[in-house]
Amino acid sequence: MGWGDLGAFGEPSKETPNLDQMAAEGMLFLDFYTANPLCSPSRAALLTGRLPVRNGFYTTNAHARNAYTPQDIVGGIPDSELLLPELLKKAGYINKIIGKWHLGHRPQFHPLKHGFDEWFGSPNCHFGPYDNRELPNIPVYRDWEMIGRYYEDFKIDLKTGEANLTQLYLQEALDFINKQQGSQQPFFLYWAIDATHAPVYASKQFLGTSQRGLYGDAVREIDDSIGKILRHLQQLGISENTFVFFTSDNGAALISAPKQGGSNGPFLCGKQTTFEGGMREPAIAWWPGHIPAGGVSHQLGNVMDLFTTSLSLAGLQPPSDRQIDGIDLLPVILQGKLIDRPIFYYRGNEMMAVRAGLYKAHYWTWSNSWEEYGKGTDFCPGQSVSGVTTHTQEEHTHLPLLFHLGRDPGEKFPLSFASEEYQRAMEWIAGIVQRHRDTLVPGQPQLNVCDKAVMNWSPPGCQKLGKCLKAPESDPKKCSWPH
């Protein structure tokens, strides 16, 4: 989902009344980022509080490549990483994930082995349908075992875009909240729905209701569901004891726009890129009775901060034996403070850019290769900026491209290298970058090796359903990551 997809962020059709109300009752973050312009690494960063280059969710197969967890990936979240739900257990929390996990689908990476108590959803994205010979359809799990597969037992109509998955995910959330309230258990719910990821889907009652087409239908259903969850918390009388945060894993995918892609507002490019459109996200914090209504913050925030902030809310300290990149946002949210911190924009194994204050310095620029662009893959449609949205990897490490995001949020006008402003800002940013590099210990890359034998052929529970499939011989290879 993109920064420009919500009415509260200026989307003209104003089709997100519940999220807009959430913003009116809570705090809007205008300068909030994901840790990566792609799904899996940003989710790993959210749950570990650490940059993907530290937690292993990156590749070294080629320079500055985006990588994720398709079903032939061998890697996943390492046992050495401490996830938010594992730590929350120490304070008595019951933890549930609903929706997309995406941190590895092999048994050792199962979410219930990494701190979650319950799961309803899928290890991979809802791509398909597949033939179950060359590629298996993606399983849907309840807790330890699969209960069916997408397109077979959980229908997604690619012609109409109809699927009732968001409604299933909504009911799961309401039931889980009810159960924890009934047993007086503190809970952590990670509601990771994926309806706005192509192939976009919505349930029947929302199809055709948006001015924005199928993508808008999906956004409207997500908005409606979040409204129901928030009202449910209020009806149960626990809203003042429940912290809720809404954001996205990466910017809108312009490659699937306009029919199946969203809006990144005034920002450059989209998903897969380290320009603002790829990594700046809509973000709303809601906690009635604690967060002053109608707040707007310019704090530089990141999904990794949700790890540290959640621990703080539970009265826990973050682990001291590793570098944690997330900061505690409670002073920002509750007292309106601003905390000085940088934002690092990574693409695979490379730090592409850094933001400090209102300045953003690009050390590398790249949208995607001429070869992929020639095949019709365009992450910046209609937004070519000469010397910025480059189709070859351009190094600027000795003389970074510098933008002032206050005056130029679209990253169209680099500051003159000769200007005093450039010299002053780069002296500041160079120190930040040096300190970051001095402390950077990259994790073991998890997204280097692919093998068709590890796909979802025979997930746990397939025997009961008669849905086990024969796997091919193991043949591990280096994954190819063109972007």
Short mmCIF file of C-alpha atoms in Angstrom, two decimals:
data_model
loop_
_atom_site.label_atom_id
_atom_site.label_comp_id
_atom_site.label_asym_id
_atom_site.label_seq_id
_atom_site.Cartn_x
_atom_site.Cartn_y
_atom_site.Cartn_z
CA MET A 1 0.00 0.00 0.00
CA GLY A 2 1.26 3.48 -0.84
CA TRP A 3 1.63 6.67 1.18
CA GLY A 4 -1.06 8.29 -0.96
CA ASP A 5 -3.71 5.58 -0.60
CA LEU A 6 -5.58 6.97 2.43
CA GLY A 7 -7.93 9.94 2.61
CA ALA A 8 -6.03 11.18 5.67
CA PHE A 9 -2.93 11.42 3.46
CA GLY A 10 -4.77 13.28 0.71
CA GLU A 11 -6.20 10.55 -1.53
CA PRO A 12 -8.88 12.45 -3.49
CA SER A 13 -11.67 9.86 -3.52
CA LYS A 14 -11.74 9.71 0.32
CA GLU A 15 -12.70 6.04 0.43
CA THR A 16 -11.02 5.15 3.73
CA PRO A 17 -13.37 6.63 6.35
CA ASN A 18 -12.31 4.21 9.13
CA LEU A 19 -8.58 4.74 8.74
CA ASP A 20 -9.20 8.48 8.41
CA GLN A 21 -11.19 8.32 11.67
CA MET A 22 -8.38 6.31 13.26
CA ALA A 23 -6.02 9.12 12.27
CA ALA A 24 -8.40 11.78 13.63
CA GLU A 25 -8.57 9.95 16.97
CA GLY A 26 -4.85 9.15 17.06
CA MET A 27 -1.57 10.27 15.52
CA LEU A 28 -0.58 10.47 11.87
CA PHE A 29 3.08 9.84 10.98
CA LEU A 30 4.00 11.66 7.78
CA ASP A 31 7.67 10.57 7.73
CA PHE A 32 7.36 6.84 8.45
CA TYR A 33 9.37 4.23 6.56
CA THR A 34 9.69 0.55 5.98
CA ALA A 35 13.12 -1.07 6.32
CA ASN A 36 13.16 -2.37 2.74
CA PRO A 37 11.24 -1.75 -0.50
CA LEU A 38 10.09 -5.39 -0.61
CA CYS A 39 7.77 -7.57 1.47
CA SER A 40 9.79 -10.33 3.19
CA PRO A 41 12.78 -8.24 4.37
CA SER A 42 10.53 -5.49 5.74
CA ARG A 43 8.48 -8.06 7.71
CA ALA A 44 11.67 -9.61 9.09
CA ALA A 45 12.79 -6.12 10.16
CA LEU A 46 9.43 -5.39 11.82
CA LEU A 47 9.56 -8.55 13.95
CA THR A 48 13.29 -8.37 14.85
CA GLY A 49 13.79 -4.59 15.14
CA ARG A 50 16.84 -5.03 12.92
CA LEU A 51 17.79 -4.06 9.38
CA PRO A 52 17.48 -6.94 6.88
CA VAL A 53 21.24 -6.81 6.27
CA ARG A 54 21.67 -7.72 9.95
CA ASN A 55 18.89 -10.33 10.29
CA GLY A 56 19.85 -12.21 7.12
CA PHE A 57 16.95 -11.21 4.87
CA TYR A 58 19.04 -10.19 1.90
CA THR A 59 21.09 -11.72 -0.91
CA THR A 60 24.74 -11.49 -1.94
CA ASN A 61 24.15 -13.22 -5.29
CA ALA A 62 24.38 -9.89 -7.11
CA HIS A 63 24.94 -6.30 -6.05
CA ALA A 64 22.03 -4.32 -4.56
CA ARG A 65 19.32 -6.83 -5.43
CA ASN A 66 15.88 -7.08 -3.88
CA ALA A 67 15.10 -10.59 -2.69
CA TYR A 68 12.16 -12.19 -0.89
CA THR A 69 10.80 -15.66 -0.02
CA PRO A 70 9.16 -17.37 -3.00
CA GLN A 71 8.39 -21.00 -2.33
CA ASP A 72 11.66 -22.33 -3.78
CA ILE A 73 13.75 -20.32 -1.29
CA VAL A 74 15.88 -22.47 1.02
CA GLY A 75 16.40 -19.85 3.75
CA GLY A 76 14.19 -18.11 6.28
CA ILE A 77 14.28 -16.39 9.65
CA PRO A 78 17.34 -17.73 11.53
CA ASP A 79 16.97 -19.29 14.99
CA SER A 80 19.56 -16.79 16.21
CA GLU A 81 17.12 -13.91 15.65
CA LEU A 82 14.81 -12.96 18.54
CA LEU A 83 11.34 -12.07 17.31
CA LEU A 84 8.91 -9.73 19.04
CA PRO A 85 6.42 -12.48 20.02
CA GLU A 86 9.22 -14.58 21.59
CA LEU A 87 10.13 -11.65 23.82
CA LEU A 88 6.53 -10.69 24.62
CA LYS A 89 5.96 -14.21 25.97
CA LYS A 90 8.19 -13.20 28.91
CA ALA A 91 5.50 -10.70 29.92
CA GLY A 92 2.71 -13.27 29.58
CA TYR A 93 1.47 -12.31 26.13
CA ILE A 94 -0.49 -14.63 23.83
CA ASN A 95 0.57 -13.96 20.21
CA LYS A 96 -1.26 -14.56 16.96
CA ILE A 97 -0.39 -13.96 13.31
CA ILE A 98 -3.22 -13.67 10.80
CA GLY A 99 -2.33 -13.56 7.11
CA LYS A 100 1.03 -13.55 5.37
CA TRP A 101 4.12 -14.78 7.26
CA HIS A 102 6.73 -14.64 4.46
CA LEU A 103 9.76 -15.39 6.67
CA GLY A 104 10.37 -18.86 5.27
CA HIS A 105 8.02 -21.81 4.74
CA ARG A 106 10.18 -24.82 5.70
CA PRO A 107 9.34 -26.42 9.07
CA GLN A 108 12.15 -24.76 11.05
CA PHE A 109 10.85 -21.32 10.03
CA HIS A 110 7.23 -21.92 11.10
CA PRO A 111 5.85 -18.91 13.06
CA LEU A 112 4.84 -21.13 16.00
CA LYS A 113 8.55 -21.98 16.38
CA HIS A 114 9.34 -18.26 16.64
CA GLY A 115 7.05 -17.06 19.41
CA PHE A 116 3.56 -17.10 17.92
CA ASP A 117 0.94 -19.23 19.68
CA GLU A 118 -1.60 -19.20 16.86
CA TRP A 119 -1.57 -18.77 13.09
CA PHE A 120 -4.22 -18.52 10.44
CA GLY A 121 -2.78 -17.66 7.05
CA SER A 122 -0.13 -18.54 4.55
CA PRO A 123 3.67 -18.77 4.43
CA ASN A 124 3.88 -17.22 0.95
CA CYS A 125 1.97 -14.77 -1.19
CA HIS A 126 -1.25 -15.81 -2.95
CA PHE A 127 0.34 -16.36 -6.35
CA GLY A 128 -1.16 -19.03 -8.59
CA PRO A 129 -3.07 -21.05 -9.49
CA TYR A 130 -0.36 -23.63 -10.16
CA ASP A 131 -0.61 -27.12 -11.65
CA ASN A 132 0.65 -29.00 -8.56
CA ARG A 133 3.18 -30.78 -10.80
CA GLU A 134 5.69 -28.10 -11.79
CA LEU A 135 4.64 -25.79 -8.95
CA PRO A 136 2.39 -26.58 -5.95
CA ASN A 137 -0.42 -24.28 -4.88
CA ILE A 138 0.33 -22.31 -1.72
CA PRO A 139 -0.98 -23.81 1.55
CA VAL A 140 -3.11 -22.05 4.14
CA TYR A 141 -2.36 -22.97 7.76
CA ARG A 142 -4.25 -23.11 11.00
CA ASP A 143 -1.55 -23.25 13.65
CA TRP A 144 0.83 -26.18 12.95
CA GLU A 145 -0.92 -27.72 9.94
CA MET A 146 -2.24 -26.76 6.55
CA ILE A 147 -6.02 -26.75 6.13
CA GLY A 148 -6.10 -26.32 2.36
CA ARG A 149 -4.50 -24.51 -0.55
CA TYR A 150 -5.15 -21.24 -2.34
CA TYR A 151 -7.29 -21.57 -5.49
CA GLU A 152 -8.37 -25.11 -4.45
CA ASP A 153 -9.94 -24.71 -1.01
CA PHE A 154 -9.57 -20.93 -0.66
CA LYS A 155 -10.89 -19.47 -3.87
CA ILE A 156 -9.48 -16.42 -5.62
CA ASP A 157 -11.18 -15.59 -8.92
CA LEU A 158 -8.55 -13.99 -11.12
CA LYS A 159 -11.17 -12.81 -13.63
CA THR A 160 -13.40 -10.94 -11.20
CA GLY A 161 -10.96 -10.44 -8.30
CA GLU A 162 -13.41 -12.04 -5.87
CA ALA A 163 -12.09 -13.77 -2.73
CA ASN A 164 -13.41 -13.81 0.82
CA LEU A 165 -9.98 -14.03 2.46
CA THR A 166 -10.10 -10.57 4.07
CA GLN A 167 -13.44 -11.49 5.67
CA LEU A 168 -11.91 -14.72 7.01
CA TYR A 169 -8.95 -12.76 8.38
CA LEU A 170 -11.31 -10.22 9.98
CA GLN A 171 -13.35 -12.90 11.75
CA GLU A 172 -10.16 -14.56 12.99
CA ALA A 173 -9.06 -11.25 14.50
CA LEU A 174 -12.40 -10.60 16.23
CA ASP A 175 -12.54 -14.15 17.62
CA PHE A 176 -8.95 -13.96 18.92
CA ILE A 177 -9.60 -10.62 20.65
CA ASN A 178 -12.77 -12.04 22.21
CA LYS A 179 -10.95 -15.10 23.51
CA GLN A 180 -8.08 -13.12 25.05
CA GLN A 181 -10.46 -10.62 26.62
CA GLY A 182 -12.48 -13.48 28.08
CA SER A 183 -9.40 -15.05 29.65
CA GLN A 184 -7.94 -11.66 30.68
CA GLN A 185 -4.73 -12.44 28.76
CA PRO A 186 -2.56 -9.66 27.31
CA PHE A 187 -2.24 -10.24 23.57
CA PHE A 188 -0.24 -9.31 20.49
CA LEU A 189 -2.08 -9.58 17.18
CA TYR A 190 -0.13 -9.26 13.92
CA TRP A 191 -2.85 -8.76 11.30
CA ALA A 192 -0.89 -9.17 8.05
CA ILE A 193 -3.52 -9.08 5.33
CA ASP A 194 -2.40 -9.00 1.68
CA ALA A 195 -5.45 -8.12 -0.47
CA THR A 196 -3.71 -5.12 -2.07
CA HIS A 197 -0.83 -7.26 -3.38
CA ALA A 198 -1.37 -8.31 -7.00
CA PRO A 199 -3.33 -10.37 -7.84
CA VAL A 200 -5.58 -7.95 -5.94
CA TYR A 201 -8.79 -9.34 -4.45
CA ALA A 202 -11.89 -8.25 -2.51
CA SER A 203 -15.04 -9.99 -1.31
CA LYS A 204 -18.28 -9.82 -3.29
CA GLN A 205 -19.89 -7.00 -1.31
CA PHE A 206 -16.94 -4.69 -2.03
CA LEU A 207 -16.38 -5.48 -5.71
CA GLY A 208 -17.24 -2.54 -7.94
CA THR A 209 -17.78 -0.11 -5.05
CA SER A 210 -14.66 2.05 -5.49
CA GLN A 211 -13.87 4.88 -7.88
CA ARG A 212 -10.36 3.39 -8.02
CA GLY A 213 -11.24 0.00 -9.52
CA LEU A 214 -10.35 -3.37 -8.02
CA TYR A 215 -7.41 -2.00 -6.03
CA GLY A 216 -9.74 0.57 -4.47
CA ASP A 217 -12.25 -2.19 -3.67
CA ALA A 218 -9.51 -4.04 -1.76
CA VAL A 219 -8.51 -0.88 0.12
CA ARG A 220 -12.15 -0.21 1.04
CA GLU A 221 -12.52 -3.73 2.45
CA ILE A 222 -9.33 -3.41 4.49
CA ASP A 223 -10.54 -0.03 5.76
CA ASP A 224 -13.94 -1.48 6.70
CA SER A 225 -12.26 -4.40 8.51
CA ILE A 226 -9.98 -2.14 10.54
CA GLY A 227 -13.02 -0.06 11.51
CA LYS A 228 -14.73 -3.23 12.79
CA ILE A 229 -11.63 -4.26 14.78
CA LEU A 230 -11.32 -0.85 16.44
CA ARG A 231 -15.04 -0.73 17.27
CA HIS A 232 -14.79 -4.24 18.69
CA LEU A 233 -12.01 -3.11 21.05
CA GLN A 234 -14.22 -0.21 22.15
CA GLN A 235 -17.30 -2.40 22.66
CA LEU A 236 -15.28 -4.81 24.81
CA GLY A 237 -14.08 -1.86 26.88
CA ILE A 238 -10.38 -2.54 26.20
CA SER A 239 -9.56 0.18 23.67
CA GLU A 240 -7.82 2.31 26.33
CA ASN A 241 -5.63 -0.66 27.16
CA THR A 242 -4.76 -1.59 23.57
CA PHE A 243 -2.14 0.06 21.37
CA VAL A 244 -2.91 -0.22 17.64
CA PHE A 245 -0.60 0.72 14.78
CA PHE A 246 -1.38 0.67 11.06
CA THR A 247 1.27 0.74 8.32
CA SER A 248 2.47 -1.08 5.18
CA ASP A 249 5.41 -3.32 4.25
CA ASN A 250 6.45 -1.32 1.17
CA GLY A 251 5.20 1.36 -1.17
CA ALA A 252 2.59 0.78 -3.85
CA ALA A 253 3.67 -1.48 -6.70
CA LEU A 254 3.56 0.81 -9.71
CA ILE A 255 4.52 -2.10 -11.96
CA SER A 256 0.94 -3.37 -11.53
CA ALA A 257 -0.66 0.11 -11.72
CA PRO A 258 -3.10 1.52 -12.55
CA LYS A 259 -5.46 -1.48 -12.33
CA GLN A 260 -3.71 -3.34 -9.50
CA GLY A 261 -1.44 -0.71 -7.98
CA GLY A 262 -1.91 2.09 -5.50
CA SER A 263 -0.70 5.64 -5.02
CA ASN A 264 2.58 6.86 -3.53
CA GLY A 265 1.32 10.43 -3.43
CA PRO A 266 3.94 13.04 -4.37
CA PHE A 267 6.84 10.63 -4.03
CA LEU A 268 9.16 9.18 -6.65
CA CYS A 269 8.73 5.63 -8.02
CA GLY A 270 7.39 2.74 -5.95
CA LYS A 271 7.94 -0.75 -4.57
CA GLN A 272 11.36 -2.30 -5.29
CA THR A 273 13.11 1.11 -5.29
CA THR A 274 14.82 3.08 -2.53
CA PHE A 275 13.23 6.32 -3.71
CA GLU A 276 10.60 7.75 -1.37
CA GLY A 277 7.71 6.02 -3.17
CA GLY A 278 9.23 2.63 -2.43
CA MET A 279 9.79 3.06 1.29
CA ARG A 280 7.75 5.92 2.80
CA GLU A 281 4.52 4.45 4.20
CA PRO A 282 1.16 5.55 5.57
CA ALA A 283 1.28 5.15 9.36
CA ILE A 284 -1.24 5.75 12.15
CA ALA A 285 -0.96 5.16 15.91
CA TRP A 286 -4.20 4.78 17.92
CA TRP A 287 -4.61 4.43 21.67
CA PRO A 288 -7.67 6.24 23.07
CA GLY A 289 -7.09 7.96 26.39
CA HIS A 290 -3.33 8.02 25.86
CA ILE A 291 -2.55 9.43 22.41
CA PRO A 292 -3.95 12.95 22.01
CA ALA A 293 -6.50 13.01 19.19
CA GLY A 294 -5.61 14.65 15.90
CA GLY A 295 -1.85 14.45 16.38
CA VAL A 296 0.51 14.77 13.42
CA SER A 297 4.17 13.84 13.80
CA HIS A 298 7.18 14.51 11.60
CA GLN A 299 9.27 12.04 13.58
CA LEU A 300 11.40 9.90 11.26
CA GLY A 301 9.88 6.50 12.04
CA ASN A 302 10.49 2.97 10.80
CA VAL A 303 8.67 -0.37 11.06
CA MET A 304 11.60 -1.56 13.20
CA ASP A 305 10.49 0.95 15.85
CA LEU A 306 7.33 -1.11 16.40
CA PHE A 307 9.55 -3.88 17.83
CA THR A 308 11.17 -1.58 20.40
CA THR A 309 7.99 0.38 21.14
CA SER A 310 5.98 -2.81 21.73
CA LEU A 311 8.59 -4.12 24.16
CA SER A 312 8.49 -0.77 25.98
CA LEU A 313 4.69 -0.98 26.26
CA ALA A 314 5.03 -4.47 27.77
CA GLY A 315 7.64 -3.26 30.28
CA LEU A 316 10.48 -5.16 28.58
CA GLN A 317 13.95 -4.12 27.46
CA PRO A 318 15.20 -4.92 23.95
CA PRO A 319 17.96 -7.56 23.73
CA SER A 320 21.36 -6.10 24.68
CA ASP A 321 23.49 -8.72 22.89
CA ARG A 322 22.83 -7.42 19.36
CA GLN A 323 22.38 -4.21 17.42
CA ILE A 324 18.74 -3.08 17.49
CA ASP A 325 17.84 -0.49 14.85
CA GLY A 326 14.34 0.34 16.10
CA ILE A 327 13.77 3.15 18.60
CA ASP A 328 11.08 3.54 21.26
CA LEU A 329 8.42 5.85 19.83
CA LEU A 330 6.45 6.28 23.07
CA PRO A 331 7.99 9.70 23.92
CA VAL A 332 7.00 10.79 20.39
CA ILE A 333 3.49 9.38 20.60
CA LEU A 334 2.63 10.35 24.17
CA GLN A 335 4.62 13.58 24.67
CA GLY A 336 5.05 14.91 21.13
CA LYS A 337 8.85 14.71 21.28
CA LEU A 338 11.14 14.45 18.26
CA ILE A 339 14.08 12.04 18.40
CA ASP A 340 17.09 12.65 16.16
CA ARG A 341 17.79 9.51 14.14
CA PRO A 342 18.67 8.61 10.54
CA ILE A 343 16.82 6.39 8.08
CA PHE A 344 18.89 3.93 6.03
CA TYR A 345 17.60 2.80 2.64
CA TYR A 346 18.95 -0.65 1.73
CA ARG A 347 18.53 -2.66 -1.41
CA GLY A 348 19.92 -6.12 -0.78
CA ASN A 349 23.48 -5.86 0.49
CA GLU A 350 23.93 -2.18 -0.39
CA MET A 351 23.11 0.99 1.52
CA MET A 352 21.60 3.02 -1.31
CA ALA A 353 20.64 6.19 0.57
CA VAL A 354 20.41 7.87 3.98
CA ARG A 355 17.95 10.40 5.36
CA ALA A 356 18.94 12.78 8.15
CA GLY A 357 16.48 15.52 9.07
CA LEU A 358 15.04 16.82 5.80
CA TYR A 359 18.06 15.79 3.74
CA LYS A 360 18.35 12.57 1.77
CA ALA A 361 21.67 11.53 0.24
CA HIS A 362 21.79 8.87 -2.49
CA TYR A 363 25.01 6.86 -2.48
CA TRP A 364 23.70 4.64 -5.28
CA THR A 365 20.80 5.10 -7.71
CA TRP A 366 18.99 2.39 -9.66
CA SER A 367 15.40 1.77 -10.67
CA ASN A 368 15.87 -1.43 -12.69
CA SER A 369 18.03 -2.73 -15.54
CA TRP A 370 17.64 -1.77 -19.18
CA GLU A 371 17.07 -5.47 -19.93
CA GLU A 372 14.12 -5.74 -17.51
CA TYR A 373 12.85 -2.30 -18.50
CA GLY A 374 12.87 -3.45 -22.13
CA LYS A 375 10.63 -6.37 -21.16
CA GLY A 376 8.05 -3.93 -19.74
CA THR A 377 9.10 -3.89 -16.08
CA ASP A 378 8.93 -0.26 -14.94
CA PHE A 379 9.08 0.73 -11.26
CA CYS A 380 8.78 4.44 -12.08
CA PRO A 381 6.13 4.75 -14.83
CA GLY A 382 5.75 8.33 -16.01
CA GLN A 383 8.35 9.52 -13.52
CA SER A 384 11.73 9.47 -15.22
CA VAL A 385 14.15 11.92 -13.57
CA SER A 386 17.38 12.33 -15.52
CA GLY A 387 20.42 11.08 -13.61
CA VAL A 388 18.23 9.87 -10.72
CA THR A 389 15.92 7.05 -11.91
CA THR A 390 18.83 5.29 -13.60
CA HIS A 391 18.64 1.95 -15.45
CA THR A 392 22.25 1.13 -14.64
CA GLN A 393 23.55 1.01 -11.08
CA GLU A 394 25.14 4.41 -10.61
CA GLU A 395 27.63 4.92 -7.78
CA HIS A 396 27.68 8.30 -6.02
CA THR A 397 29.67 7.33 -2.93
CA HIS A 398 32.30 10.05 -3.45
CA LEU A 399 29.77 12.75 -4.33
CA PRO A 400 26.27 11.69 -3.21
CA LEU A 401 23.14 13.12 -4.83
CA LEU A 402 21.51 15.25 -2.14
CA PHE A 403 17.85 16.27 -1.93
CA HIS A 404 15.96 18.47 0.51
CA LEU A 405 12.73 16.52 1.02
CA GLY A 406 10.92 19.50 2.52
CA ARG A 407 11.31 21.59 -0.62
CA ASP A 408 11.46 18.67 -3.03
CA PRO A 409 9.58 15.58 -1.80
CA GLY A 410 9.61 14.11 -5.33
CA GLU A 411 13.45 13.92 -5.46
CA LYS A 412 13.59 15.83 -8.73
CA PHE A 413 16.09 18.60 -7.97
CA PRO A 414 19.48 17.54 -6.53
CA LEU A 415 21.30 20.27 -4.62
CA SER A 416 24.32 21.82 -6.32
CA PHE A 417 27.55 20.10 -5.27
CA ALA A 418 29.18 23.52 -5.00
CA SER A 419 26.58 25.02 -2.64
CA GLU A 420 27.34 25.74 0.99
CA GLU A 421 24.14 23.89 1.92
CA TYR A 422 25.41 20.73 0.18
CA GLN A 423 28.80 20.91 1.92
CA ARG A 424 27.25 21.47 5.35
CA ALA A 425 24.62 18.71 5.03
CA MET A 426 27.04 16.15 3.59
CA GLU A 427 29.56 16.74 6.37
CA TRP A 428 26.80 15.85 8.85
CA ILE A 429 25.55 12.83 6.88
CA ALA A 430 29.07 11.48 6.23
CA GLY A 431 29.57 11.15 9.99
CA ILE A 432 26.28 9.25 10.35
CA VAL A 433 27.23 6.87 7.54
CA GLN A 434 30.69 6.25 8.95
CA ARG A 435 29.30 5.36 12.38
CA HIS A 436 26.76 3.04 10.77
CA ARG A 437 29.40 1.23 8.72
CA ASP A 438 31.73 0.92 11.70
CA THR A 439 29.10 -1.05 13.64
CA LEU A 440 27.61 -3.07 10.78
CA VAL A 441 27.97 -6.84 11.16
CA PRO A 442 26.01 -8.40 8.28
CA GLY A 443 23.98 -11.51 9.05
CA GLN A 444 24.28 -14.78 7.12
CA PRO A 445 22.35 -14.11 3.86
CA GLN A 446 19.21 -16.26 3.80
CA LEU A 447 18.03 -15.46 0.27
CA ASN A 448 20.90 -16.86 -1.82
CA VAL A 449 19.85 -20.48 -2.46
CA CYS A 450 16.77 -21.81 -4.28
CA ASP A 451 15.67 -25.43 -4.69
CA LYS A 452 12.41 -26.69 -6.22
CA ALA A 453 12.49 -29.64 -3.80
CA VAL A 454 11.75 -27.36 -0.81
CA MET A 455 8.52 -25.97 -2.26
CA ASN A 456 5.14 -26.52 -0.56
CA TRP A 457 4.80 -30.10 -1.82
CA SER A 458 3.98 -31.82 1.48
CA PRO A 459 3.38 -29.30 4.27
CA PRO A 460 2.40 -30.60 7.74
CA GLY A 461 -1.22 -31.76 7.67
CA CYS A 462 -1.29 -32.63 3.98
CA GLN A 463 -1.73 -36.37 4.75
CA LYS A 464 -5.05 -35.82 6.55
CA LEU A 465 -6.35 -33.81 3.59
CA GLY A 466 -4.96 -36.09 0.90
CA LYS A 467 -3.09 -33.09 -0.49
CA CYS A 468 0.54 -34.24 -0.31
CA LEU A 469 2.43 -33.88 -3.56
CA LYS A 470 5.58 -35.58 -4.81
CA ALA A 471 8.66 -33.38 -4.60
CA PRO A 472 11.35 -33.42 -7.30
CA GLU A 473 14.95 -34.38 -6.56
CA SER A 474 16.87 -31.75 -4.62
CA ASP A 475 18.89 -29.47 -6.90
CA PRO A 476 20.01 -26.36 -5.02
CA LYS A 477 21.04 -23.38 -7.16
CA LYS A 478 21.89 -19.74 -6.68
CA CYS A 479 18.64 -17.75 -6.84
CA SER A 480 18.41 -15.24 -9.67
CA TRP A 481 17.34 -11.77 -8.50
CA PRO A 482 17.01 -9.44 -11.52
CA HIS A 483 15.96 -6.38 -9.44
#
